[in-house]
PDB file of N, CA, C and O in Angstrom:
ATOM      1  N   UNK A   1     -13.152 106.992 108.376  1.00 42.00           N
ATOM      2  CA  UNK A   1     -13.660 105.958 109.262  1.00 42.00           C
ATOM      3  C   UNK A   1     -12.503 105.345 110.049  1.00 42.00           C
ATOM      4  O   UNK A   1     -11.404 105.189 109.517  1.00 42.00           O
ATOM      5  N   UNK A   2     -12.795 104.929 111.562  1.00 53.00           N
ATOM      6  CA  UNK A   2     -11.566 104.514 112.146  1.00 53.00           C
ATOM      7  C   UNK A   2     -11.674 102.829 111.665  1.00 53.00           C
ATOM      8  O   UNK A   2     -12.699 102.150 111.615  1.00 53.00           O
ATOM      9  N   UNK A   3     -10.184 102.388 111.317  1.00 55.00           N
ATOM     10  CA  UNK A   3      -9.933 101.199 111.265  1.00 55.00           C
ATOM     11  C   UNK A   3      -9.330 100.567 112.525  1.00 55.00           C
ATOM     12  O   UNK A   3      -8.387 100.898 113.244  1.00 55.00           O
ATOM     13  N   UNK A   4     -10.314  99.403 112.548  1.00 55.00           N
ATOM     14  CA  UNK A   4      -9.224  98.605 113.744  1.00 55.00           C
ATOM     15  C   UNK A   4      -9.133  97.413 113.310  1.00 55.00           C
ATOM     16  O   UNK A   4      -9.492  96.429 113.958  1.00 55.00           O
ATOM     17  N   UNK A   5      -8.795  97.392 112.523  1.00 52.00           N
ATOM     18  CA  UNK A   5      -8.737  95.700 111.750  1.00 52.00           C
ATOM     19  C   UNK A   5      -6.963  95.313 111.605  1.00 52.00           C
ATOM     20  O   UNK A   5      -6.487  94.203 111.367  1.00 52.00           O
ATOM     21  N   UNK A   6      -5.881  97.194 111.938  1.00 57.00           N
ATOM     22  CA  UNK A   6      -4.508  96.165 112.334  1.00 57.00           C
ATOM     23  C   UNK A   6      -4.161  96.168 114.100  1.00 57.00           C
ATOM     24  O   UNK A   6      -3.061  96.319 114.631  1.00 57.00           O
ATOM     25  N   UNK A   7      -5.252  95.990 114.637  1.00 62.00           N
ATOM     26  CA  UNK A   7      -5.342  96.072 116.219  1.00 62.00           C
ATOM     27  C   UNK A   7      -5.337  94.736 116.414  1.00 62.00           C
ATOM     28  O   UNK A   7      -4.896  94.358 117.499  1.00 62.00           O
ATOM     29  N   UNK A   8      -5.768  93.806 115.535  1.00 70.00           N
ATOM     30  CA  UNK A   8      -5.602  91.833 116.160  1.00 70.00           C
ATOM     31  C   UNK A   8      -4.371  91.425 115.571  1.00 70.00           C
ATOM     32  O   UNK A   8      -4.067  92.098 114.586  1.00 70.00           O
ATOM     33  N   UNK A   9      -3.546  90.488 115.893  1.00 76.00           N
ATOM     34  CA  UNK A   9      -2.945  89.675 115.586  1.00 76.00           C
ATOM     35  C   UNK A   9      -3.818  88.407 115.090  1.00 76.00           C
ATOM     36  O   UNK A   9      -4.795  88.367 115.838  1.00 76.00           O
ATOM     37  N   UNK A  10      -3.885  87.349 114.146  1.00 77.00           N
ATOM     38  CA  UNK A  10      -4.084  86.121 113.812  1.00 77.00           C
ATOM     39  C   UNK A  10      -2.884  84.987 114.581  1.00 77.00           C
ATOM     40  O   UNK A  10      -1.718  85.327 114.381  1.00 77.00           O
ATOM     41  N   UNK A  11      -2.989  84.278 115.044  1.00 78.00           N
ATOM     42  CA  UNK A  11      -2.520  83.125 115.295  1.00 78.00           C
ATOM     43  C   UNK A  11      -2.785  82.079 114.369  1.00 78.00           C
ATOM     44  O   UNK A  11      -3.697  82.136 113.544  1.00 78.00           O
ATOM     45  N   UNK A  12      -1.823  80.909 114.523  1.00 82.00           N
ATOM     46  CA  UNK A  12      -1.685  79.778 113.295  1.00 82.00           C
ATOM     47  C   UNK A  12      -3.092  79.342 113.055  1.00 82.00           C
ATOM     48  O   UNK A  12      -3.431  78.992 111.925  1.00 82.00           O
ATOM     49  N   UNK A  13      -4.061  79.342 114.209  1.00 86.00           N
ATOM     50  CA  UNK A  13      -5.405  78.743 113.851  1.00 86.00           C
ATOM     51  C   UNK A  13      -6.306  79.568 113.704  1.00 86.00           C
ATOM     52  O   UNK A  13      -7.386  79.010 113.898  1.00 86.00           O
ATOM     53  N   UNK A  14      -6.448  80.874 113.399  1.00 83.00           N
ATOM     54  CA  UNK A  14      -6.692  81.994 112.766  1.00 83.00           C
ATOM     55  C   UNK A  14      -7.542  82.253 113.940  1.00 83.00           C
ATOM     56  O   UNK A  14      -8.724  81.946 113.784  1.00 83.00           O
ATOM     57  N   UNK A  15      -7.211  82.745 115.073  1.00 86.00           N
ATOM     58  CA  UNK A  15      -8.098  82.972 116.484  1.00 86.00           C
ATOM     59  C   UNK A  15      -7.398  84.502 116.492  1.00 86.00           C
ATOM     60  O   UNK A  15      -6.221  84.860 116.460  1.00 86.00           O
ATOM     61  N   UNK A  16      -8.463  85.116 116.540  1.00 83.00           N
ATOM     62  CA  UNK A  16      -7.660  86.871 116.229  1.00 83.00           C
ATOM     63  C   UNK A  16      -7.197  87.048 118.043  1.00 83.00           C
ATOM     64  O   UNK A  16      -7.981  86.621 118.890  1.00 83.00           O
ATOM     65  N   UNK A  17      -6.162  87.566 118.364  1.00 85.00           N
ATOM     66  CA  UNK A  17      -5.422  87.970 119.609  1.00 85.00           C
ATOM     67  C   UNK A  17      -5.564  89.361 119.850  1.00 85.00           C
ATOM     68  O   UNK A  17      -5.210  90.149 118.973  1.00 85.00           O
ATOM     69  N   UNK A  18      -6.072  89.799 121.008  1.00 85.00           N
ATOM     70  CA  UNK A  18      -5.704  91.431 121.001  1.00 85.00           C
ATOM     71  C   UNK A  18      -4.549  91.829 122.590  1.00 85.00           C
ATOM     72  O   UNK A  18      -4.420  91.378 123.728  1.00 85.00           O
ATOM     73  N   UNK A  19      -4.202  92.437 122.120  1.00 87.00           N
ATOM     74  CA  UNK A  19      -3.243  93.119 123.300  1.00 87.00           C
ATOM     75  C   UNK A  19      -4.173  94.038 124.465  1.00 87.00           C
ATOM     76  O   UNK A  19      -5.265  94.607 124.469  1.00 87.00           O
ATOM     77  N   UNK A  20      -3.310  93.866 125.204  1.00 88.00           N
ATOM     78  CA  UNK A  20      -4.414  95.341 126.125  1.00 88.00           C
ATOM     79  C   UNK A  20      -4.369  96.289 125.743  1.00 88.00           C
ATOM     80  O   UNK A  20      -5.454  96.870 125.780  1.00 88.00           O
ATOM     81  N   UNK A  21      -3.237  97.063 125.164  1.00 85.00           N
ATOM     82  CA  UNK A  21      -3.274  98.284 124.298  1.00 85.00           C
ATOM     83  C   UNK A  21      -4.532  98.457 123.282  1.00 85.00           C
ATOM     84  O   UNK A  21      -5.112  99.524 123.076  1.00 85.00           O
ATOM     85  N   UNK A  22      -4.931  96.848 122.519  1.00 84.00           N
ATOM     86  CA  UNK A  22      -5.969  96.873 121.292  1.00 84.00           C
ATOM     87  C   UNK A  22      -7.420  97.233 121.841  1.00 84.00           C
ATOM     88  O   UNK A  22      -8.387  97.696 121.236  1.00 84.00           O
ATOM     89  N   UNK A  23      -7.251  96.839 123.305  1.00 88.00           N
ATOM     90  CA  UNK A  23      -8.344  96.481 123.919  1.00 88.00           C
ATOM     91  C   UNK A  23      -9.019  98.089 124.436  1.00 88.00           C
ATOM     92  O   UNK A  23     -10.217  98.359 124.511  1.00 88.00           O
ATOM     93  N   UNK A  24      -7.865  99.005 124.746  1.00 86.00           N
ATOM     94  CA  UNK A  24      -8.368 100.053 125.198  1.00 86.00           C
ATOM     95  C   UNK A  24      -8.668 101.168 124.651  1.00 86.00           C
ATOM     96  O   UNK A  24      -9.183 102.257 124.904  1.00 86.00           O
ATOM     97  N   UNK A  25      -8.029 100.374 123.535  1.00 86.00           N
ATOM     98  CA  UNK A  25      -8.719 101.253 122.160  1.00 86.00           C
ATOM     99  C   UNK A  25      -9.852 101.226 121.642  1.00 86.00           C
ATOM    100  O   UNK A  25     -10.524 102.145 121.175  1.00 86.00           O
ATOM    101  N   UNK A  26     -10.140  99.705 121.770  1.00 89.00           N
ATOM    102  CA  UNK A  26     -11.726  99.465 121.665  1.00 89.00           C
ATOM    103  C   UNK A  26     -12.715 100.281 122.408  1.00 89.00           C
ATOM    104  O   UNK A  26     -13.565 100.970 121.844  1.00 89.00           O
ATOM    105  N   UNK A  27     -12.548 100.159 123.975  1.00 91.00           N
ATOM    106  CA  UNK A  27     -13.088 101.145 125.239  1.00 91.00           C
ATOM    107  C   UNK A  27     -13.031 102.218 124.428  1.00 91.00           C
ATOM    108  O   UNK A  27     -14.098 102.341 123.826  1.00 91.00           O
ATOM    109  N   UNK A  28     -12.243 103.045 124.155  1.00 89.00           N
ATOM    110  CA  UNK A  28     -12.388 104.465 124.268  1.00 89.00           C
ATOM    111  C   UNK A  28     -12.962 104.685 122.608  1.00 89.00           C
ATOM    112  O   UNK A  28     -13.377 105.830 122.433  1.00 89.00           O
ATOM    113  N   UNK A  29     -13.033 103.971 121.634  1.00 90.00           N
ATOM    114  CA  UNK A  29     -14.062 104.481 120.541  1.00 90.00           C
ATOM    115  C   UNK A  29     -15.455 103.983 121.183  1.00 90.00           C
ATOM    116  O   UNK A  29     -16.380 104.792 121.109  1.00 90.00           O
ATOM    117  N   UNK A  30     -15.713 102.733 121.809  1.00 93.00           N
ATOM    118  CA  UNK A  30     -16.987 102.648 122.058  1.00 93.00           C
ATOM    119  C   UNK A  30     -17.239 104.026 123.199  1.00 93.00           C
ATOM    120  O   UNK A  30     -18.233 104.687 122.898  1.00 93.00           O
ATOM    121  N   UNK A  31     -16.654 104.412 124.156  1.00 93.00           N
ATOM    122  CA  UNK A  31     -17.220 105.447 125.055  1.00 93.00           C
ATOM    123  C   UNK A  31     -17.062 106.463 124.314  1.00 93.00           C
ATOM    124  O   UNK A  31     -16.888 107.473 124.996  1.00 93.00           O
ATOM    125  N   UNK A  32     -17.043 106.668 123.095  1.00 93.00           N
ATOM    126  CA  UNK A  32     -17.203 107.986 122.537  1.00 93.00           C
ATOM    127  C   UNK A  32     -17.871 107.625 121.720  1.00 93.00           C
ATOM    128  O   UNK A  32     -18.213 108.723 121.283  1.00 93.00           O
ATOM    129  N   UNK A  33     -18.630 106.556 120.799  1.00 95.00           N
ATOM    130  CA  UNK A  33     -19.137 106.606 120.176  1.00 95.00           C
ATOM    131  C   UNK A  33     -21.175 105.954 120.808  1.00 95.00           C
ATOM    132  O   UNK A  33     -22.354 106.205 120.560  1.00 95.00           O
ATOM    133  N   UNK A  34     -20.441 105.174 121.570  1.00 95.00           N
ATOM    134  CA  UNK A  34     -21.982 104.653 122.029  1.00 95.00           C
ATOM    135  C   UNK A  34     -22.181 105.400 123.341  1.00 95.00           C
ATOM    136  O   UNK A  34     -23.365 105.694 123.509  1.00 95.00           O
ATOM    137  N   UNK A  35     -21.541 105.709 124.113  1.00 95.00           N
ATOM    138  CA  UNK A  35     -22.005 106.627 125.304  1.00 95.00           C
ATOM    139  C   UNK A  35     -21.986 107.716 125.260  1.00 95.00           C
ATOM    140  O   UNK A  35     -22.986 108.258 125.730  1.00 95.00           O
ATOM    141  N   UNK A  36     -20.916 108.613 124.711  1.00 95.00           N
ATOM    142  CA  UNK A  36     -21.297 109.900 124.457  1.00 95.00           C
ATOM    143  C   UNK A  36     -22.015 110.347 123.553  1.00 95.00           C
ATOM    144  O   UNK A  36     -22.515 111.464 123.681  1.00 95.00           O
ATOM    145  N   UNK A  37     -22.249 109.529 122.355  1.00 96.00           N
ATOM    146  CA  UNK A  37     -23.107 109.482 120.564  1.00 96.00           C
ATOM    147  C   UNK A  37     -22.197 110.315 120.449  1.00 96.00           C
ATOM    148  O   UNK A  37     -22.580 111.381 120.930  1.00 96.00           O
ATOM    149  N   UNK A  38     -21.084 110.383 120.019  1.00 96.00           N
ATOM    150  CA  UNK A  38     -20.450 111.042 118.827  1.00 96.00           C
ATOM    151  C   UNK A  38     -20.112 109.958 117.388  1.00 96.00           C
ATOM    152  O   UNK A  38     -20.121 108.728 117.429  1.00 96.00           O
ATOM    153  N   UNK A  39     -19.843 110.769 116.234  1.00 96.00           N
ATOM    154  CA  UNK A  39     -20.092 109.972 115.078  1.00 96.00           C
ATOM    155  C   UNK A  39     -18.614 109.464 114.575  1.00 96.00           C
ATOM    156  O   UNK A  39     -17.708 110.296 114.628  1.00 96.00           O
ATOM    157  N   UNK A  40     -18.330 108.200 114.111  1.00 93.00           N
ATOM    158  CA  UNK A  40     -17.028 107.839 113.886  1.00 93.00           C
ATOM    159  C   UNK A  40     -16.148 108.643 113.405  1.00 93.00           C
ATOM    160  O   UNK A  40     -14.998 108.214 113.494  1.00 93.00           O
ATOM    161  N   UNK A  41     -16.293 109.855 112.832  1.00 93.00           N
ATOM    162  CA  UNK A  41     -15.584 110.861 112.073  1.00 93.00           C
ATOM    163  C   UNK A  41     -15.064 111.351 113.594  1.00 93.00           C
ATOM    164  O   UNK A  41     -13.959 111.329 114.135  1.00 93.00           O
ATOM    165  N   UNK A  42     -16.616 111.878 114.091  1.00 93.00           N
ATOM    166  CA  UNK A  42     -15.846 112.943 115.195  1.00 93.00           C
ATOM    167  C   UNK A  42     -14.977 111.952 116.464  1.00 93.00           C
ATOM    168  O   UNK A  42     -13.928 112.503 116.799  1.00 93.00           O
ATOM    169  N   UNK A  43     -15.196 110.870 117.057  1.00 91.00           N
ATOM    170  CA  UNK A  43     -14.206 110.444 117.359  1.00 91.00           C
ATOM    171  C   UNK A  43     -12.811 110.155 116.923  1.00 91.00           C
ATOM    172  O   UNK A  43     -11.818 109.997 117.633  1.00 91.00           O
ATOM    173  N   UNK A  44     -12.937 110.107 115.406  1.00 88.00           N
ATOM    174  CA  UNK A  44     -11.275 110.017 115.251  1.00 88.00           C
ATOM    175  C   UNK A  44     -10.892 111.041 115.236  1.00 88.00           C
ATOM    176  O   UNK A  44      -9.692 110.933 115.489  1.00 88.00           O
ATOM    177  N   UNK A  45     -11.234 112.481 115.037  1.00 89.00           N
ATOM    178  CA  UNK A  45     -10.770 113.645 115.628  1.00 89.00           C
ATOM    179  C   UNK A  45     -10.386 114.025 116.972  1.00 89.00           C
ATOM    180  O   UNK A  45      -9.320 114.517 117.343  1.00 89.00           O
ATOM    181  N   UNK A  46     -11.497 113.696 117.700  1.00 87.00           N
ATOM    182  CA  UNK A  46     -11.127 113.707 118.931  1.00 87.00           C
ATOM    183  C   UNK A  46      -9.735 112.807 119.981  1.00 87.00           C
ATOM    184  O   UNK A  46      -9.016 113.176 120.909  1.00 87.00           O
ATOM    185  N   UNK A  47      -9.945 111.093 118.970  1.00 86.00           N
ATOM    186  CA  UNK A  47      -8.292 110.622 119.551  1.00 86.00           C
ATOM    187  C   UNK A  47      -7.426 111.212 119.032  1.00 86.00           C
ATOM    188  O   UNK A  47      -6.797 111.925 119.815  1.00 86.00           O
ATOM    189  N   UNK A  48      -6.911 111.244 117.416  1.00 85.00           N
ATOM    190  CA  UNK A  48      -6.116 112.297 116.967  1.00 85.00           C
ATOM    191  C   UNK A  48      -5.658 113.423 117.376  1.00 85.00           C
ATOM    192  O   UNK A  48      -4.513 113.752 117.067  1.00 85.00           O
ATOM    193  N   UNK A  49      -6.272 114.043 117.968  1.00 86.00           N
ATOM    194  CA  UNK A  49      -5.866 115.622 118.335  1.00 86.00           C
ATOM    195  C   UNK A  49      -5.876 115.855 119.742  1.00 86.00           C
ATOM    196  O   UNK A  49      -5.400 116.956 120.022  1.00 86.00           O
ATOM    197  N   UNK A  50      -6.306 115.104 120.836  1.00 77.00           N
ATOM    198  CA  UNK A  50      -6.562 114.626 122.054  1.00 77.00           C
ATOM    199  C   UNK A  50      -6.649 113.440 122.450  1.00 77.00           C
ATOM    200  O   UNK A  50      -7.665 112.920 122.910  1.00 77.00           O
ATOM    201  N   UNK A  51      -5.537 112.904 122.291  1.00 64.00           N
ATOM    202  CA  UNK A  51      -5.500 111.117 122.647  1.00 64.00           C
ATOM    203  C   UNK A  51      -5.240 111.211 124.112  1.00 64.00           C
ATOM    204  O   UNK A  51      -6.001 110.348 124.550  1.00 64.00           O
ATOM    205  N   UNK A  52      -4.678 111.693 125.050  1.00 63.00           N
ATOM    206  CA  UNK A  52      -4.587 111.565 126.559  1.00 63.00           C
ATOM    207  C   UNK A  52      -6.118 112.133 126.949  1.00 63.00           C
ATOM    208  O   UNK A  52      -6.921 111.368 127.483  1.00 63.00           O
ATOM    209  N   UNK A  53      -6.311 112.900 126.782  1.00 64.00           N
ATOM    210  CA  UNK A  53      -7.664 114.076 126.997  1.00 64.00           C
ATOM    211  C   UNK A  53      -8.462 112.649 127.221  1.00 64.00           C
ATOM    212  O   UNK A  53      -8.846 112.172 128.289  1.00 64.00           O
ATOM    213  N   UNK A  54      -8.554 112.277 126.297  1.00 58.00           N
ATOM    214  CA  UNK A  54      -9.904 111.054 125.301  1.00 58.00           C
ATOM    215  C   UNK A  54      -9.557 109.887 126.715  1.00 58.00           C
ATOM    216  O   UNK A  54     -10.262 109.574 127.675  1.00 58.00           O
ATOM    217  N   UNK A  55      -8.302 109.504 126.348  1.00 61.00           N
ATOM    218  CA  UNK A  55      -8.079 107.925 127.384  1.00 61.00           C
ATOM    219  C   UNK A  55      -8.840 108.370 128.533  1.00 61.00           C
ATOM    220  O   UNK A  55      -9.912 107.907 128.922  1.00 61.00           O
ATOM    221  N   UNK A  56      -7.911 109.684 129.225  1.00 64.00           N
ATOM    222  CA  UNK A  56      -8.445 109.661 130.844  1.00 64.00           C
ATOM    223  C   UNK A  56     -10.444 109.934 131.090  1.00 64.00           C
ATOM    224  O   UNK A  56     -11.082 109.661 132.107  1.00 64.00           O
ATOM    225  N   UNK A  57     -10.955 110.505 129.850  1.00 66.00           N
ATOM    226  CA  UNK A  57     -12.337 110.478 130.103  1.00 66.00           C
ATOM    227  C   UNK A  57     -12.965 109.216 130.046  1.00 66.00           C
ATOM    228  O   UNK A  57     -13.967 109.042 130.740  1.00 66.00           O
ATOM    229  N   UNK A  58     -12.469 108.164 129.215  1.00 65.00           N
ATOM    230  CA  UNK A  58     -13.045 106.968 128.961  1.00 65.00           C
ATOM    231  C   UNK A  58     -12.759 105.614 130.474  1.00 65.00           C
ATOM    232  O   UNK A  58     -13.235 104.546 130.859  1.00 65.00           O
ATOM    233  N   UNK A  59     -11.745 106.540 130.833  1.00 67.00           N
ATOM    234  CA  UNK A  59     -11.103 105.683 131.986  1.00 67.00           C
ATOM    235  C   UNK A  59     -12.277 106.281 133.460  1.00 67.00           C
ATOM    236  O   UNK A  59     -13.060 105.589 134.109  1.00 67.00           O
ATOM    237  N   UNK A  60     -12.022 107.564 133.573  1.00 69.00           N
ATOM    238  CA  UNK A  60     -13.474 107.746 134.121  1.00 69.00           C
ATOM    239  C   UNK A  60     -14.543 107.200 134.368  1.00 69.00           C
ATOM    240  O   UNK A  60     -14.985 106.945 135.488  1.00 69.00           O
ATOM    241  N   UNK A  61     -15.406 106.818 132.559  1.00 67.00           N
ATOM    242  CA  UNK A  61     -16.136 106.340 132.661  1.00 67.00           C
ATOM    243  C   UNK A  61     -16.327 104.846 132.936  1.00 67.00           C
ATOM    244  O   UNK A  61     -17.378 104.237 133.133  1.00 67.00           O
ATOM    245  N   UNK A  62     -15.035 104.387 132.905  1.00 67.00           N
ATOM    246  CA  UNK A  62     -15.020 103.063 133.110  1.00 67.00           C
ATOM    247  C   UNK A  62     -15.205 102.461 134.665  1.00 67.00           C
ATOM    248  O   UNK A  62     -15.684 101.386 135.026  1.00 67.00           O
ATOM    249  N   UNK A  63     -14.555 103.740 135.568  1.00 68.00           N
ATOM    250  CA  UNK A  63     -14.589 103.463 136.883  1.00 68.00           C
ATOM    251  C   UNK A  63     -15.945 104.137 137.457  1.00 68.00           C
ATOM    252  O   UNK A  63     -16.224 104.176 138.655  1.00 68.00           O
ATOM    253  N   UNK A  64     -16.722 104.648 136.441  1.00 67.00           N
ATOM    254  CA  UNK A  64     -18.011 105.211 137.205  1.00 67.00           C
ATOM    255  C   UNK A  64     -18.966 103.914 136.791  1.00 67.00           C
ATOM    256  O   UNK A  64     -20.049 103.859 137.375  1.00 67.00           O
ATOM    257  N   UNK A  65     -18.719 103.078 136.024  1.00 64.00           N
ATOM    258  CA  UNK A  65     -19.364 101.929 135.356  1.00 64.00           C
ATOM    259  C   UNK A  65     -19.236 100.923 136.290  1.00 64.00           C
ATOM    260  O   UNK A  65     -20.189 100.842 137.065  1.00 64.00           O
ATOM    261  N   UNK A  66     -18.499 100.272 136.418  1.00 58.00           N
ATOM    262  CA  UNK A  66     -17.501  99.244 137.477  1.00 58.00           C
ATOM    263  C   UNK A  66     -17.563  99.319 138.161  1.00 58.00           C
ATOM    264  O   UNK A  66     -16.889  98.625 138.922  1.00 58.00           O
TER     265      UNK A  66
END
């Protein structure tokens, strides 16, 4: 299962922070998991073994969205 639970930072008043890096990580499991339906397994295969492949399709879809 993919974890993204060390993708936030906490701050002193426990307000979780994400980076843009955290953020586009988020994008690209949701566009593989809720737009294309692939299953959390097969997306972490797919960033794993094709992490540029993966970004630029999700980036795609982001500008066909937008």
């Amino acid at each position: 299962m993919l974890k993204i639970s060390y993708l936030c930072k906490l701050s002193s008043n426990k307000v979780r922070q994400y980076s843009e890096k955290d953020i586009e990580q988020i994008r690209l499991i949701h566009n593989l998991v809720k737009v294309r339906g692939f299953k959390l397994a097969a997306a972490k295969k797919i960033i794993n073994s094709n992490r540029d492949g993966a970004d630029k399709k999700a980036e795609r879809n982001k500008t066909k969205q937008g």
